Amino acid sequence: DTGVSQDPRHKITKRGQNVTFRCDPISEHNRLYWYRQTLGQGPEFLTYFQNEAQLEKSRLLSDRFSAERPKGSFSTLEIQRTEQGDSAMYLCASSSQGQGINEQFFGPGTRLTVL
Amino acid sequence: AQKVTQAQTEISVVEKEDVTLDCVYETRDTTYYLFWYKQPPSGELVFLIRRNSFDEQNEISGRYSWNFQKSTSSFNFTITASQVVDSAVYFCALDTGRRALTFGSGTRLQVQP
């Protein structure tokens, strides 16, 4: 399978705990995005990488959130001191700079539940 | 600022009916791209179509067709002869070159057999 993959698919945690999600983009895609989707809403942009550089961050990305993309391949999204309001689906997408304008391919998402 | 509005929260049709999903967008940019994505119950967003702001030609792909009208800032999506497998949430999205997609809140389509 050469699509975007995310791990884990589901995560249940207690309030105050730290969680980390991983995203593996499509090979050769140099752009990677993180979105958050709550129930009944469309995805909301969190942050964007071009290769290993984090070029844009949404105001939704509080200081409890940090994302990395070492070596410009996979990416991790960490949430520290989770809150119940962090419960959502976290979606990762990737795209190629030379493959049309921003045609983003999405992964299956990680559903986070904070108890 | 950009905004995408999908006023229809949920639509229910019977198989073989035609259905149109509405999308209205707001942007001050003259160059932008519009997208439709499908999100089936499995949760993964599936890309359906991309249209740039300079191309107002309607497009047809099988049972799917899209009507882009800059004059009304709309990019509507029609499914002809709907099937049960079309049941999903459909999202319209806007890209003004900022890399981030701005999504609407989605329209849930239920196709009854």
CSV table of C-alpha atoms in Angstrom, one decimal, chain B:
chain,number,residue,atom,x,y,z
B,1,ALA,CA,-10.1,35.5,5.2
B,2,GLN,CA,-11.5,32.6,3.4
B,3,LYS,CA,-14.6,30.7,4.2
B,4,VAL,CA,-16.5,27.7,2.7
B,5,THR,CA,-20.2,27.2,3.5
B,6,GLN,CA,-22.1,24.0,2.9
B,7,ALA,CA,-25.6,24.9,4.0
B,8,GLN,CA,-27.0,21.4,3.6
B,9,THR,CA,-26.2,19.4,6.8
B,10,GLU,CA,-27.8,16.2,5.7
B,11,ILE,CA,-29.6,15.0,2.6
B,12,SER,CA,-31.5,11.7,2.2
B,13,VAL,CA,-32.5,10.3,-1.2
B,14,VAL,CA,-33.7,7.0,-2.6
B,15,GLU,CA,-31.4,5.1,-4.9
B,16,LYS,CA,-31.4,6.3,-8.5
B,17,GLU,CA,-32.4,9.8,-7.6
B,18,ASP,CA,-30.2,12.7,-8.7
B,19,VAL,CA,-28.8,14.9,-5.9
B,20,THR,CA,-26.9,18.2,-5.8
B,21,LEU,CA,-24.6,19.2,-3.0
B,22,ASP,CA,-24.2,23.0,-2.6
B,23,CYS,CA,-20.9,24.8,-1.9
B,24,VAL,CA,-20.5,28.6,-1.5
B,25,TYR,CA,-17.1,30.1,-0.9
B,26,GLU,CA,-15.6,33.4,0.1
B,27,THR,CA,-12.2,34.8,-0.7
B,28,ARG,CA,-10.6,38.0,-1.8
B,29,ASP,CA,-7.9,36.2,-3.8
B,30,THR,CA,-8.3,36.1,-7.5
B,31,THR,CA,-6.3,32.9,-7.9
B,32,TYR,CA,-7.6,30.0,-5.9
B,33,TYR,CA,-8.5,26.3,-6.1
B,34,LEU,CA,-11.6,24.5,-5.2
B,35,PHE,CA,-11.9,20.8,-4.2
B,36,TRP,CA,-14.4,18.2,-3.3
B,37,TYR,CA,-13.6,15.3,-1.0
B,38,LYS,CA,-15.6,12.3,0.0
B,39,GLN,CA,-15.4,10.8,3.5
B,40,PRO,CA,-17.0,7.4,3.7
B,41,PRO,CA,-17.8,5.8,7.1
B,42,SER,CA,-14.2,4.4,7.2
B,43,GLY,CA,-13.1,8.0,7.8
B,44,GLU,CA,-10.5,8.5,5.1
B,45,LEU,CA,-10.9,11.6,2.9
B,46,VAL,CA,-11.0,10.7,-0.8
B,47,PHE,CA,-10.1,13.4,-3.4
B,48,LEU,CA,-12.7,13.8,-6.1
B,49,ILE,CA,-11.9,16.9,-8.1
B,50,ARG,CA,-9.9,20.1,-8.2
B,51,ARG,CA,-10.9,23.2,-10.1
B,52,ASN,CA,-8.9,26.5,-10.5
B,53,SER,CA,-10.4,29.9,-10.5
B,54,PHE,CA,-9.7,30.5,-14.1
B,55,ASP,CA,-11.5,27.5,-15.4
B,56,GLU,CA,-15.2,27.8,-15.2
B,57,GLN,CA,-15.9,24.9,-17.5
B,58,ASN,CA,-18.3,22.3,-15.9
B,59,GLU,CA,-16.9,18.9,-15.6
B,60,ILE,CA,-18.4,15.5,-15.8
B,61,SER,CA,-16.9,12.2,-14.6
B,62,GLY,CA,-19.2,9.3,-14.9
B,63,ARG,CA,-22.1,9.9,-12.6
B,64,TYR,CA,-20.4,12.9,-11.0
B,65,SER,CA,-20.6,16.5,-12.4
B,66,TRP,CA,-19.5,19.8,-11.0
B,67,ASN,CA,-20.9,23.3,-11.8
B,68,PHE,CA,-18.5,26.2,-11.0
B,69,GLN,CA,-19.9,29.7,-11.1
B,70,LYS,CA,-17.6,32.5,-10.1
B,71,SER,CA,-20.5,35.0,-10.4
B,72,THR,CA,-22.2,33.4,-7.4
B,73,SER,CA,-19.0,32.0,-5.8
B,74,SER,CA,-20.5,28.5,-6.0
B,75,PHE,CA,-19.0,25.1,-6.8
B,76,ASN,CA,-21.9,22.6,-6.7
B,77,PHE,CA,-21.6,18.9,-7.0
B,78,THR,CA,-24.2,16.6,-8.6
B,79,ILE,CA,-24.5,12.9,-8.4
B,80,THR,CA,-26.7,11.4,-11.1
B,81,ALA,CA,-28.6,8.1,-10.4
B,82,SER,CA,-27.3,7.9,-6.9
B,83,GLN,CA,-26.2,4.5,-5.4
B,84,VAL,CA,-26.0,3.2,-1.9
B,85,VAL,CA,-22.2,3.3,-2.1
B,86,ASP,CA,-22.4,7.1,-2.5
B,87,SER,CA,-23.5,7.4,1.1
B,88,ALA,CA,-20.8,9.5,2.8
B,89,VAL,CA,-20.0,12.9,4.0
B,90,TYR,CA,-18.9,15.2,1.2
B,91,PHE,CA,-16.6,18.2,1.8
B,92,CYS,CA,-16.0,21.2,-0.3
B,93,ALA,CA,-12.6,22.9,0.3
B,94,LEU,CA,-10.7,26.1,-0.8
B,95,ASP,CA,-7.0,26.7,-1.3
B,96,THR,CA,-5.9,30.3,-1.9
B,97,GLY,CA,-2.2,29.4,-2.1
B,98,ARG,CA,-1.6,29.3,1.6
B,99,ARG,CA,-1.1,25.6,1.4
B,100,ALA,CA,-3.8,24.9,4.1
B,101,LEU,CA,-7.2,23.8,2.8
B,102,THR,CA,-10.2,25.6,4.2
B,103,PHE,CA,-13.0,23.0,4.5
B,104,GLY,CA,-16.8,23.5,4.7
B,105,SER,CA,-18.6,21.7,7.5
B,106,GLY,CA,-19.7,18.9,5.1
B,107,THR,CA,-22.9,17.4,3.8
B,108,ARG,CA,-23.9,14.0,4.9
B,109,LEU,CA,-25.6,12.1,2.1
B,110,GLN,CA,-27.7,9.1,2.8
B,111,VAL,CA,-28.8,7.0,-0.2
B,112,GLN,CA,-31.6,4.6,0.8
B,113,PRO,CA,-32.0,1.4,-1.2
